[in-house]
């Protein structure tokens, strides 16, 4: 090998090593500031972050500026990650970046979403002075509420059924979910002005009375009672959905936009009555 | 989906529903685009000497020159289907009534402004009615015979949906292609519109079919099927205007009657 080595005279003395050795020697050697410093952030900001609360594995040994003399870096070889990408859980104590919803406790998130569902429900389904103003009602729409109501209705119907339980759930879920989308598209095609997801959200929230009705019908299996309960909750649901839908289209086409809503609720009501 | 709604005038309004003024249905395009849209309604499907390409959604981008590139995007744009829903309540009611009343003015009514609202919601209503009343009718029949084995059959929903949507979409398309093959230029949208409205007579029929007397049921369905076939035959004759295609018209009528019989046998057994 020395014979071959003598043939090709390397220009750089370090090329006599293998590639890996070369890399390692470069790392262990004194790096010029130009190659290392750009990867490192300005230090003072880092120093203010309390290290004790940080779960991020910031290697402490690489924090101080690399000395000219070669210090064996045993912890990590890669350059220190830029802290802007590390979310330090500071909380709402005023330090650093504002609290983001990624780092708050799960219970906070759930509580906030539940509060929103309840407030939307109160706005849409129960009488209140803001109902007639479509701009205010459901301004803060969300899709969790509709999702829960649709799934709950499907589950209740499925529990009530004695045969073909999974098909009952599938039909109920498909009718409600696809129905909400198609109803919204219907209003848009008729030239109405609604926001797509706001309308989906509203049609889902208006299912709440039918949910209550389905629960009552599941617990008590009398046909007359079912008919009465479903009729009451059906009118309640339709009354809840009416102002929003009718305000969204041209008055000459109001019936065209409202009829499919009634159709959907009536068919779900029929499902509730007939499932035994 | 976002791109489709960017074309709607309300996309800049977040979280509020503006009040609808009296005279705006689509506020941003002026009468020019409305005229262009309705004029393109006459051309749909593509002109005979034209490119022979696929379905061309009318009224997509406002300018005709841009259509070549944005052609495929028109399929996914809700606003490009809006011209087919350009009807008011009274217009729809008028068309519904004339679909069961045996006069032959129907085709003239839809010629200028065929709508897809009618076919879509008539078939959907029929799906629910067949499933609901079909179940109820079988319950009544079993009650009469004093059998105690009735269960609500959820499968009726799936069957009704498949049959009605399949029939309403596929049969007019097949006849459209057959007419094209025999040289008579028709409009696919008008066929869909016509077949859709022809199904309206089955809605009151399915209510009447609840009567648990078997002979009466057969009479009712025969009448409904006959009315529907007559409607189809009459309107096909009018829109093909004398092209001698009696075979196609006869087969359309027979198919309609066969649908009526199927409804009776499957749902109202």
PDB file of C-alpha atoms in Angstrom, chain A:
ATOM      1  CA  UNK A   1       0.000   0.000   0.000  1.00  0.00           C
ATOM      2  CA  UNK A   2       2.864   2.337   0.690  1.00  0.00           C
ATOM      3  CA  UNK A   3       3.978   1.867  -2.840  1.00  0.00           C
ATOM      4  CA  UNK A   4       0.594   3.144  -4.085  1.00  0.00           C
ATOM      5  CA  UNK A   5       0.580   5.816  -1.550  1.00  0.00           C
ATOM      6  CA  UNK A   6       3.841   7.135  -2.849  1.00  0.00           C
ATOM      7  CA  UNK A   7       2.536   7.344  -6.387  1.00  0.00           C
ATOM      8  CA  UNK A   8      -0.177   9.791  -5.775  1.00  0.00           C
ATOM      9  CA  UNK A   9       1.233  12.596  -3.807  1.00  0.00           C
ATOM     10  CA  UNK A  10      -1.614  14.156  -1.875  1.00  0.00           C
ATOM     11  CA  UNK A  11      -1.862  17.896  -1.946  1.00  0.00           C
ATOM     12  CA  UNK A  12      -3.257  18.132   1.524  1.00  0.00           C
ATOM     13  CA  UNK A  13      -1.526  16.213   4.273  1.00  0.00           C
ATOM     14  CA  UNK A  14      -4.793  15.162   5.882  1.00  0.00           C
ATOM     15  CA  UNK A  15      -6.022  13.322   2.844  1.00  0.00           C
ATOM     16  CA  UNK A  16      -3.807  10.481   3.849  1.00  0.00           C
ATOM     17  CA  UNK A  17      -6.500   9.519   6.311  1.00  0.00           C
ATOM     18  CA  UNK A  18      -9.755   7.809   5.457  1.00  0.00           C
ATOM     19  CA  UNK A  19     -12.819   9.991   5.056  1.00  0.00           C
ATOM     20  CA  UNK A  20     -14.200   9.291   8.488  1.00  0.00           C
ATOM     21  CA  UNK A  21     -10.928  10.058  10.098  1.00  0.00           C
ATOM     22  CA  UNK A  22     -10.787  13.254   8.161  1.00  0.00           C
ATOM     23  CA  UNK A  23     -14.161  14.342   9.406  1.00  0.00           C
ATOM     24  CA  UNK A  24     -13.348  13.512  12.947  1.00  0.00           C
ATOM     25  CA  UNK A  25     -10.112  15.326  12.870  1.00  0.00           C
ATOM     26  CA  UNK A  26     -11.827  18.352  11.496  1.00  0.00           C
ATOM     27  CA  UNK A  27     -14.319  18.249  14.314  1.00  0.00           C
ATOM     28  CA  UNK A  28     -11.738  17.797  16.955  1.00  0.00           C
ATOM     29  CA  UNK A  29      -9.518  20.445  15.483  1.00  0.00           C
ATOM     30  CA  UNK A  30     -10.028  24.090  16.181  1.00  0.00           C
ATOM     31  CA  UNK A  31     -12.973  25.099  14.033  1.00  0.00           C
ATOM     32  CA  UNK A  32     -12.974  28.524  12.525  1.00  0.00           C
ATOM     33  CA  UNK A  33     -15.770  30.685  13.879  1.00  0.00           C
ATOM     34  CA  UNK A  34     -17.220  31.056  10.414  1.00  0.00           C
ATOM     35  CA  UNK A  35     -18.139  27.407  10.193  1.00  0.00           C
ATOM     36  CA  UNK A  36     -19.680  27.009  13.603  1.00  0.00           C
ATOM     37  CA  UNK A  37     -21.113  30.240  14.812  1.00  0.00           C
ATOM     38  CA  UNK A  38     -23.875  30.652  12.203  1.00  0.00           C
ATOM     39  CA  UNK A  39     -25.511  27.568  13.620  1.00  0.00           C
ATOM     40  CA  UNK A  40     -25.509  29.035  17.048  1.00  0.00           C
ATOM     41  CA  UNK A  41     -27.950  31.669  18.176  1.00  0.00           C
ATOM     42  CA  UNK A  42     -26.991  34.777  20.097  1.00  0.00           C
ATOM     43  CA  UNK A  43     -26.359  33.556  23.546  1.00  0.00           C
ATOM     44  CA  UNK A  44     -27.950  36.116  25.890  1.00  0.00           C
ATOM     45  CA  UNK A  45     -31.509  35.073  25.020  1.00  0.00           C
ATOM     46  CA  UNK A  46     -30.739  31.547  25.888  1.00  0.00           C
ATOM     47  CA  UNK A  47     -29.348  32.391  29.219  1.00  0.00           C
ATOM     48  CA  UNK A  48     -32.642  33.885  30.431  1.00  0.00           C
ATOM     49  CA  UNK A  49     -34.634  30.741  29.878  1.00  0.00           C
ATOM     50  CA  UNK A  50     -34.904  28.754  33.067  1.00  0.00           C
ATOM     51  CA  UNK A  51     -33.274  25.502  32.237  1.00  0.00           C
ATOM     52  CA  UNK A  52     -34.940  23.645  35.055  1.00  0.00           C
ATOM     53  CA  UNK A  53     -38.415  23.743  33.487  1.00  0.00           C
ATOM     54  CA  UNK A  54     -37.228  22.801  30.073  1.00  0.00           C
ATOM     55  CA  UNK A  55     -37.635  19.191  29.082  1.00  0.00           C
ATOM     56  CA  UNK A  56     -35.845  19.802  25.811  1.00  0.00           C
ATOM     57  CA  UNK A  57     -32.545  18.025  25.771  1.00  0.00           C
ATOM     58  CA  UNK A  58     -30.323  21.008  25.274  1.00  0.00           C
ATOM     59  CA  UNK A  59     -26.810  19.790  25.748  1.00  0.00           C
ATOM     60  CA  UNK A  60     -25.296  22.079  28.273  1.00  0.00           C
ATOM     61  CA  UNK A  61     -21.772  21.211  27.477  1.00  0.00           C
ATOM     62  CA  UNK A  62     -21.969  22.779  24.049  1.00  0.00           C
ATOM     63  CA  UNK A  63     -23.425  26.051  25.208  1.00  0.00           C
ATOM     64  CA  UNK A  64     -20.270  27.933  26.029  1.00  0.00           C
ATOM     65  CA  UNK A  65     -18.394  29.084  22.979  1.00  0.00           C
ATOM     66  CA  UNK A  66     -16.083  26.525  21.633  1.00  0.00           C
ATOM     67  CA  UNK A  67     -12.625  27.234  22.805  1.00  0.00           C
ATOM     68  CA  UNK A  68      -9.751  27.464  20.485  1.00  0.00           C
ATOM     69  CA  UNK A  69      -8.180  24.447  22.011  1.00  0.00           C
ATOM     70  CA  UNK A  70      -9.797  21.228  21.058  1.00  0.00           C
ATOM     71  CA  UNK A  71     -12.127  19.955  23.692  1.00  0.00           C
ATOM     72  CA  UNK A  72     -13.458  16.500  23.151  1.00  0.00           C
ATOM     73  CA  UNK A  73     -17.161  16.822  22.668  1.00  0.00           C
ATOM     74  CA  UNK A  74     -18.583  13.720  24.077  1.00  0.00           C
ATOM     75  CA  UNK A  75     -22.222  14.608  24.358  1.00  0.00           C
ATOM     76  CA  UNK A  76     -23.236  15.336  20.849  1.00  0.00           C
ATOM     77  CA  UNK A  77     -21.596  16.052  17.605  1.00  0.00           C
ATOM     78  CA  UNK A  78     -24.351  17.857  15.798  1.00  0.00           C
ATOM     79  CA  UNK A  79     -24.687  21.591  16.140  1.00  0.00           C
ATOM     80  CA  UNK A  80     -27.058  22.795  18.789  1.00  0.00           C
ATOM     81  CA  UNK A  81     -30.598  23.185  17.522  1.00  0.00           C
ATOM     82  CA  UNK A  82     -31.866  26.689  17.186  1.00  0.00           C
ATOM     83  CA  UNK A  83     -34.145  27.409  20.133  1.00  0.00           C
ATOM     84  CA  UNK A  84     -36.770  29.106  18.077  1.00  0.00           C
ATOM     85  CA  UNK A  85     -37.933  25.691  17.039  1.00  0.00           C
ATOM     86  CA  UNK A  86     -37.950  24.319  20.544  1.00  0.00           C
ATOM     87  CA  UNK A  87     -41.162  25.070  22.359  1.00  0.00           C
ATOM     88  CA  UNK A  88     -40.217  25.707  25.903  1.00  0.00           C
ATOM     89  CA  UNK A  89     -43.220  25.296  28.153  1.00  0.00           C
ATOM     90  CA  UNK A  90     -43.126  28.595  29.862  1.00  0.00           C
ATOM     91  CA  UNK A  91     -46.795  28.969  30.568  1.00  0.00           C
ATOM     92  CA  UNK A  92     -48.586  32.226  31.104  1.00  0.00           C
ATOM     93  CA  UNK A  93     -46.057  33.838  33.275  1.00  0.00           C
ATOM     94  CA  UNK A  94     -45.162  36.547  30.808  1.00  0.00           C
ATOM     95  CA  UNK A  95     -41.783  35.247  29.835  1.00  0.00           C
ATOM     96  CA  UNK A  96     -40.850  34.577  26.257  1.00  0.00           C
ATOM     97  CA  UNK A  97     -43.443  33.613  23.616  1.00  0.00           C
ATOM     98  CA  UNK A  98     -47.179  33.681  24.505  1.00  0.00           C
ATOM     99  CA  UNK A  99     -48.818  30.415  25.623  1.00  0.00           C
ATOM    100  CA  UNK A 100     -49.870  28.327  22.702  1.00  0.00           C
ATOM    101  CA  UNK A 101     -52.551  25.699  22.698  1.00  0.00           C
ATOM    102  CA  UNK A 102     -50.041  22.992  21.938  1.00  0.00           C
ATOM    103  CA  UNK A 103     -48.495  23.146  25.347  1.00  0.00           C
ATOM    104  CA  UNK A 104     -51.408  23.737  27.655  1.00  0.00           C
ATOM    105  CA  UNK A 105     -52.820  20.930  29.747  1.00  0.00           C
ATOM    106  CA  UNK A 106     -55.284  18.679  27.996  1.00  0.00           C
ATOM    107  CA  UNK A 107     -58.000  19.451  30.504  1.00  0.00           C
ATOM    108  CA  UNK A 108     -57.798  23.128  29.563  1.00  0.00           C
ATOM    109  CA  UNK A 109     -58.333  22.344  25.932  1.00  0.00           C
ATOM    110  CA  UNK A 110     -61.224  20.042  26.629  1.00  0.00           C
ATOM    111  CA  UNK A 111     -62.817  22.526  28.988  1.00  0.00           C
ATOM    112  CA  UNK A 112     -62.543  25.282  26.419  1.00  0.00           C
ATOM    113  CA  UNK A 113     -64.097  23.181  23.678  1.00  0.00           C
ATOM    114  CA  UNK A 114     -66.900  22.044  25.955  1.00  0.00           C
ATOM    115  CA  UNK A 115     -67.624  25.620  26.922  1.00  0.00           C
ATOM    116  CA  UNK A 116     -67.813  26.531  23.277  1.00  0.00           C
ATOM    117  CA  UNK A 117     -70.164  23.688  22.511  1.00  0.00           C
ATOM    118  CA  UNK A 118     -72.466  24.709  25.334  1.00  0.00           C
ATOM    119  CA  UNK A 119     -72.484  28.345  24.320  1.00  0.00           C
ATOM    120  CA  UNK A 120     -73.180  27.495  20.689  1.00  0.00           C
ATOM    121  CA  UNK A 121     -75.938  25.191  21.765  1.00  0.00           C
ATOM    122  CA  UNK A 122     -77.542  27.894  23.834  1.00  0.00           C
ATOM    123  CA  UNK A 123     -77.332  30.288  20.928  1.00  0.00           C
ATOM    124  CA  UNK A 124     -78.800  27.975  18.356  1.00  0.00           C
ATOM    125  CA  UNK A 125     -81.292  25.748  20.047  1.00  0.00           C
ATOM    126  CA  UNK A 126     -82.697  27.763  22.906  1.00  0.00           C
ATOM    127  CA  UNK A 127     -84.584  31.011  22.628  1.00  0.00           C
ATOM    128  CA  UNK A 128     -82.345  33.976  23.094  1.00  0.00           C
ATOM    129  CA  UNK A 129     -82.338  37.518  21.744  1.00  0.00           C
ATOM    130  CA  UNK A 130     -79.565  36.831  19.246  1.00  0.00           C
ATOM    131  CA  UNK A 131     -81.232  34.064  17.339  1.00  0.00           C
ATOM    132  CA  UNK A 132     -82.694  36.198  14.634  1.00  0.00           C
ATOM    133  CA  UNK A 133     -79.367  37.707  13.733  1.00  0.00           C
ATOM    134  CA  UNK A 134     -77.519  35.160  11.643  1.00  0.00           C
ATOM    135  CA  UNK A 135     -74.339  37.092  11.936  1.00  0.00           C
ATOM    136  CA  UNK A 136     -74.149  36.724  15.681  1.00  0.00           C
ATOM    137  CA  UNK A 137     -75.456  33.244  16.095  1.00  0.00           C
ATOM    138  CA  UNK A 138     -72.723  30.723  15.614  1.00  0.00           C
ATOM    139  CA  UNK A 139     -70.073  33.289  14.948  1.00  0.00           C
ATOM    140  CA  UNK A 140     -67.718  31.012  16.808  1.00  0.00           C
ATOM    141  CA  UNK A 141     -68.708  27.848  15.014  1.00  0.00           C
ATOM    142  CA  UNK A 142     -67.021  24.560  15.638  1.00  0.00           C
ATOM    143  CA  UNK A 143     -67.496  21.028  14.392  1.00  0.00           C
ATOM    144  CA  UNK A 144     -67.032  19.103  17.627  1.00  0.00           C
ATOM    145  CA  UNK A 145     -70.605  19.690  18.722  1.00  0.00           C
ATOM    146  CA  UNK A 146     -72.162  18.435  15.494  1.00  0.00           C
ATOM    147  CA  UNK A 147     -69.846  15.464  15.503  1.00  0.00           C
ATOM    148  CA  UNK A 148     -70.889  14.429  18.998  1.00  0.00           C
ATOM    149  CA  UNK A 149     -74.557  14.887  18.261  1.00  0.00           C
ATOM    150  CA  UNK A 150     -74.475  12.915  15.038  1.00  0.00           C
ATOM    151  CA  UNK A 151     -72.525  10.058  16.549  1.00  0.00           C
ATOM    152  CA  UNK A 152     -74.741  10.026  19.619  1.00  0.00           C
ATOM    153  CA  UNK A 153     -77.853   9.844  17.483  1.00  0.00           C
ATOM    154  CA  UNK A 154     -76.392   7.023  15.440  1.00  0.00           C
ATOM    155  CA  UNK A 155     -75.424   5.126  18.557  1.00  0.00           C
ATOM    156  CA  UNK A 156     -78.824   5.600  20.156  1.00  0.00           C
ATOM    157  CA  UNK A 157     -80.606   4.367  17.072  1.00  0.00           C
ATOM    158  CA  UNK A 158     -78.229   1.473  16.827  1.00  0.00           C
ATOM    159  CA  UNK A 159     -78.866   0.483  20.440  1.00  0.00           C
ATOM    160  CA  UNK A 160     -82.584   0.677  19.913  1.00  0.00           C
ATOM    161  CA  UNK A 161     -82.531  -1.562  16.904  1.00  0.00           C
ATOM    162  CA  UNK A 162     -83.002  -5.252  17.339  1.00  0.00           C
ATOM    163  CA  UNK A 163     -81.607  -6.382  14.024  1.00  0.00           C
ATOM    164  CA  UNK A 164     -78.960  -5.007  11.683  1.00  0.00           C
ATOM    165  CA  UNK A 165     -77.535  -2.701  14.293  1.00  0.00           C
ATOM    166  CA  UNK A 166     -74.459  -1.655  12.397  1.00  0.00           C
ATOM    167  CA  UNK A 167     -76.425  -0.941   9.263  1.00  0.00           C
ATOM    168  CA  UNK A 168     -78.746   1.305  11.239  1.00  0.00           C
ATOM    169  CA  UNK A 169     -75.796   3.296  12.528  1.00  0.00           C
ATOM    170  CA  UNK A 170     -74.355   3.522   9.046  1.00  0.00           C
ATOM    171  CA  UNK A 171     -77.598   4.764   7.541  1.00  0.00           C
ATOM    172  CA  UNK A 172     -78.169   7.317  10.293  1.00  0.00           C
ATOM    173  CA  UNK A 173     -74.634   8.648  10.168  1.00  0.00           C
ATOM    174  CA  UNK A 174     -74.551   8.787   6.373  1.00  0.00           C
ATOM    175  CA  UNK A 175     -77.920  10.498   6.109  1.00  0.00           C
ATOM    176  CA  UNK A 176     -77.007  13.131   8.666  1.00  0.00           C
ATOM    177  CA  UNK A 177     -73.466  13.830   7.590  1.00  0.00           C
ATOM    178  CA  UNK A 178     -74.003  13.721   3.847  1.00  0.00           C
ATOM    179  CA  UNK A 179     -77.320  15.459   4.343  1.00  0.00           C
ATOM    180  CA  UNK A 180     -75.719  18.410   6.098  1.00  0.00           C
ATOM    181  CA  UNK A 181     -73.180  18.799   3.314  1.00  0.00           C
ATOM    182  CA  UNK A 182     -75.765  18.477   0.562  1.00  0.00           C
ATOM    183  CA  UNK A 183     -78.100  20.927   2.261  1.00  0.00           C
ATOM    184  CA  UNK A 184     -75.340  23.486   2.460  1.00  0.00           C
ATOM    185  CA  UNK A 185     -74.458  22.963  -1.176  1.00  0.00           C
ATOM    186  CA  UNK A 186     -78.114  23.296  -2.035  1.00  0.00           C
ATOM    187  CA  UNK A 187     -78.266  26.745  -0.472  1.00  0.00           C
ATOM    188  CA  UNK A 188     -75.079  27.765  -2.225  1.00  0.00           C
ATOM    189  CA  UNK A 189     -76.358  26.540  -5.565  1.00  0.00           C
ATOM    190  CA  UNK A 190     -79.607  28.414  -5.138  1.00  0.00           C
ATOM    191  CA  UNK A 191     -77.560  31.546  -4.962  1.00  0.00           C
ATOM    192  CA  UNK A 192     -77.645  31.957  -1.213  1.00  0.00           C
ATOM    193  CA  UNK A 193     -74.973  33.433   0.996  1.00  0.00           C
ATOM    194  CA  UNK A 194     -73.704  31.217   3.741  1.00  0.00           C
ATOM    195  CA  UNK A 195     -70.382  30.075   4.993  1.00  0.00           C
ATOM    196  CA  UNK A 196     -69.981  26.385   4.343  1.00  0.00           C
ATOM    197  CA  UNK A 197     -68.713  25.250   7.734  1.00  0.00           C
ATOM    198  CA  UNK A 198     -70.926  27.605   9.638  1.00  0.00           C
ATOM    199  CA  UNK A 199     -73.921  25.981   8.020  1.00  0.00           C
ATOM    200  CA  UNK A 200     -72.609  22.469   8.692  1.00  0.00           C
ATOM    201  CA  UNK A 201     -72.123  23.487  12.282  1.00  0.00           C
ATOM    202  CA  UNK A 202     -75.613  24.873  12.585  1.00  0.00           C
ATOM    203  CA  UNK A 203     -77.313  21.848  11.075  1.00  0.00           C
ATOM    204  CA  UNK A 204     -75.387  19.666  13.476  1.00  0.00           C
ATOM    205  CA  UNK A 205     -76.336  21.687  16.527  1.00  0.00           C
ATOM    206  CA  UNK A 206     -79.987  21.630  15.532  1.00  0.00           C
ATOM    207  CA  UNK A 207     -79.863  17.872  15.984  1.00  0.00           C
ATOM    208  CA  UNK A 208     -79.717  18.260  19.733  1.00  0.00           C
ATOM    209  CA  UNK A 209     -83.506  18.060  20.274  1.00  0.00           C
ATOM    210  CA  UNK A 210     -83.656  14.927  18.146  1.00  0.00           C
ATOM    211  CA  UNK A 211     -80.890  13.449  20.267  1.00  0.00           C
ATOM    212  CA  UNK A 212     -82.957  14.023  23.368  1.00  0.00           C
ATOM    213  CA  UNK A 213     -85.973  12.528  21.631  1.00  0.00           C
ATOM    214  CA  UNK A 214     -84.039   9.467  20.534  1.00  0.00           C
ATOM    215  CA  UNK A 215     -82.794   8.924  24.062  1.00  0.00           C
ATOM    216  CA  UNK A 216     -86.313   9.111  25.467  1.00  0.00           C
ATOM    217  CA  UNK A 217     -87.595   6.736  22.790  1.00  0.00           C
ATOM    218  CA  UNK A 218     -84.855   4.268  23.529  1.00  0.00           C
ATOM    219  CA  UNK A 219     -85.695   4.177  27.197  1.00  0.00           C
ATOM    220  CA  UNK A 220     -89.449   3.881  26.795  1.00  0.00           C
ATOM    221  CA  UNK A 221     -90.752   1.733  23.992  1.00  0.00           C
ATOM    222  CA  UNK A 222     -94.347   2.880  23.594  1.00  0.00           C
ATOM    223  CA  UNK A 223     -95.399   3.796  20.063  1.00  0.00           C
ATOM    224  CA  UNK A 224     -97.748   6.614  20.992  1.00  0.00           C
ATOM    225  CA  UNK A 225     -95.174   8.145  23.291  1.00  0.00           C
ATOM    226  CA  UNK A 226     -92.585   7.872  20.548  1.00  0.00           C
ATOM    227  CA  UNK A 227     -94.776   9.646  18.062  1.00  0.00           C
ATOM    228  CA  UNK A 228     -95.520  12.472  20.479  1.00  0.00           C
ATOM    229  CA  UNK A 229     -91.916  12.895  21.572  1.00  0.00           C
ATOM    230  CA  UNK A 230     -90.570  12.804  18.033  1.00  0.00           C
ATOM    231  CA  UNK A 231     -93.141  15.306  16.831  1.00  0.00           C
ATOM    232  CA  UNK A 232     -92.242  17.734  19.571  1.00  0.00           C
ATOM    233  CA  UNK A 233     -88.495  17.439  19.099  1.00  0.00           C
ATOM    234  CA  UNK A 234     -88.851  17.581  15.339  1.00  0.00           C
ATOM    235  CA  UNK A 235     -90.666  20.886  15.483  1.00  0.00           C
ATOM    236  CA  UNK A 236     -88.077  22.143  17.930  1.00  0.00           C
ATOM    237  CA  UNK A 237     -85.233  21.211  15.563  1.00  0.00           C
ATOM    238  CA  UNK A 238     -86.931  22.757  12.590  1.00  0.00           C
ATOM    239  CA  UNK A 239     -87.679  25.914  14.543  1.00  0.00           C
ATOM    240  CA  UNK A 240     -84.003  26.122  15.460  1.00  0.00           C
ATOM    241  CA  UNK A 241     -82.781  25.745  11.911  1.00  0.00           C
ATOM    242  CA  UNK A 242     -85.390  27.949  10.270  1.00  0.00           C
ATOM    243  CA  UNK A 243     -84.065  31.505  10.760  1.00  0.00           C
ATOM    244  CA  UNK A 244     -80.580  30.721   9.611  1.00  0.00           C
ATOM    245  CA  UNK A 245     -81.601  28.917   6.458  1.00  0.00           C
ATOM    246  CA  UNK A 246     -84.341  31.287   5.472  1.00  0.00           C
ATOM    247  CA  UNK A 247     -82.141  34.331   5.873  1.00  0.00           C
ATOM    248  CA  UNK A 248     -79.478  32.888   3.654  1.00  0.00           C
ATOM    249  CA  UNK A 249     -81.386  32.829   0.382  1.00  0.00           C
ATOM    250  CA  UNK A 250     -83.482  35.075  -1.748  1.00  0.00           C
ATOM    251  CA  UNK A 251     -87.027  35.245  -0.281  1.00  0.00           C
ATOM    252  CA  UNK A 252     -88.494  33.887  -3.485  1.00  0.00           C
ATOM    253  CA  UNK A 253     -86.501  30.711  -2.993  1.00  0.00           C
ATOM    254  CA  UNK A 254     -86.963  30.337   0.729  1.00  0.00           C
ATOM    255  CA  UNK A 255     -89.147  27.268   0.462  1.00  0.00           C
ATOM    256  CA  UNK A 256     -86.684  25.646  -1.898  1.00  0.00           C
ATOM    257  CA  UNK A 257     -83.927  26.013   0.673  1.00  0.00           C
ATOM    258  CA  UNK A 258     -86.026  25.002   3.679  1.00  0.00           C
ATOM    259  CA  UNK A 259     -87.781  21.977   2.286  1.00  0.00           C
ATOM    260  CA  UNK A 260     -84.681  19.732   2.235  1.00  0.00           C
ATOM    261  CA  UNK A 261     -83.941  20.626   5.853  1.00  0.00           C
ATOM    262  CA  UNK A 262     -87.396  19.492   6.890  1.00  0.00           C
ATOM    263  CA  UNK A 263     -87.034  16.410   4.745  1.00  0.00           C
ATOM    264  CA  UNK A 264     -83.851  15.407   6.502  1.00  0.00           C
ATOM    265  CA  UNK A 265     -85.211  15.959   9.991  1.00  0.00           C
ATOM    266  CA  UNK A 266     -88.465  14.207   9.195  1.00  0.00           C
ATOM    267  CA  UNK A 267     -86.660  11.184   7.846  1.00  0.00           C
ATOM    268  CA  UNK A 268     -84.492  11.012  10.965  1.00  0.00           C
ATOM    269  CA  UNK A 269     -87.617  11.396  13.067  1.00  0.00           C
ATOM    270  CA  UNK A 270     -89.206   8.543  11.200  1.00  0.00           C
ATOM    271  CA  UNK A 271     -86.139   6.415  11.856  1.00  0.00           C
ATOM    272  CA  UNK A 272     -86.458   7.131  15.551  1.00  0.00           C
ATOM    273  CA  UNK A 273     -90.119   6.142  15.615  1.00  0.00           C
ATOM    274  CA  UNK A 274     -89.818   3.073  13.484  1.00  0.00           C
ATOM    275  CA  UNK A 275     -86.734   1.473  14.956  1.00  0.00           C
ATOM    276  CA  UNK A 276     -87.875  -1.099  17.427  1.00  0.00           C
TER     277      UNK A 276
END
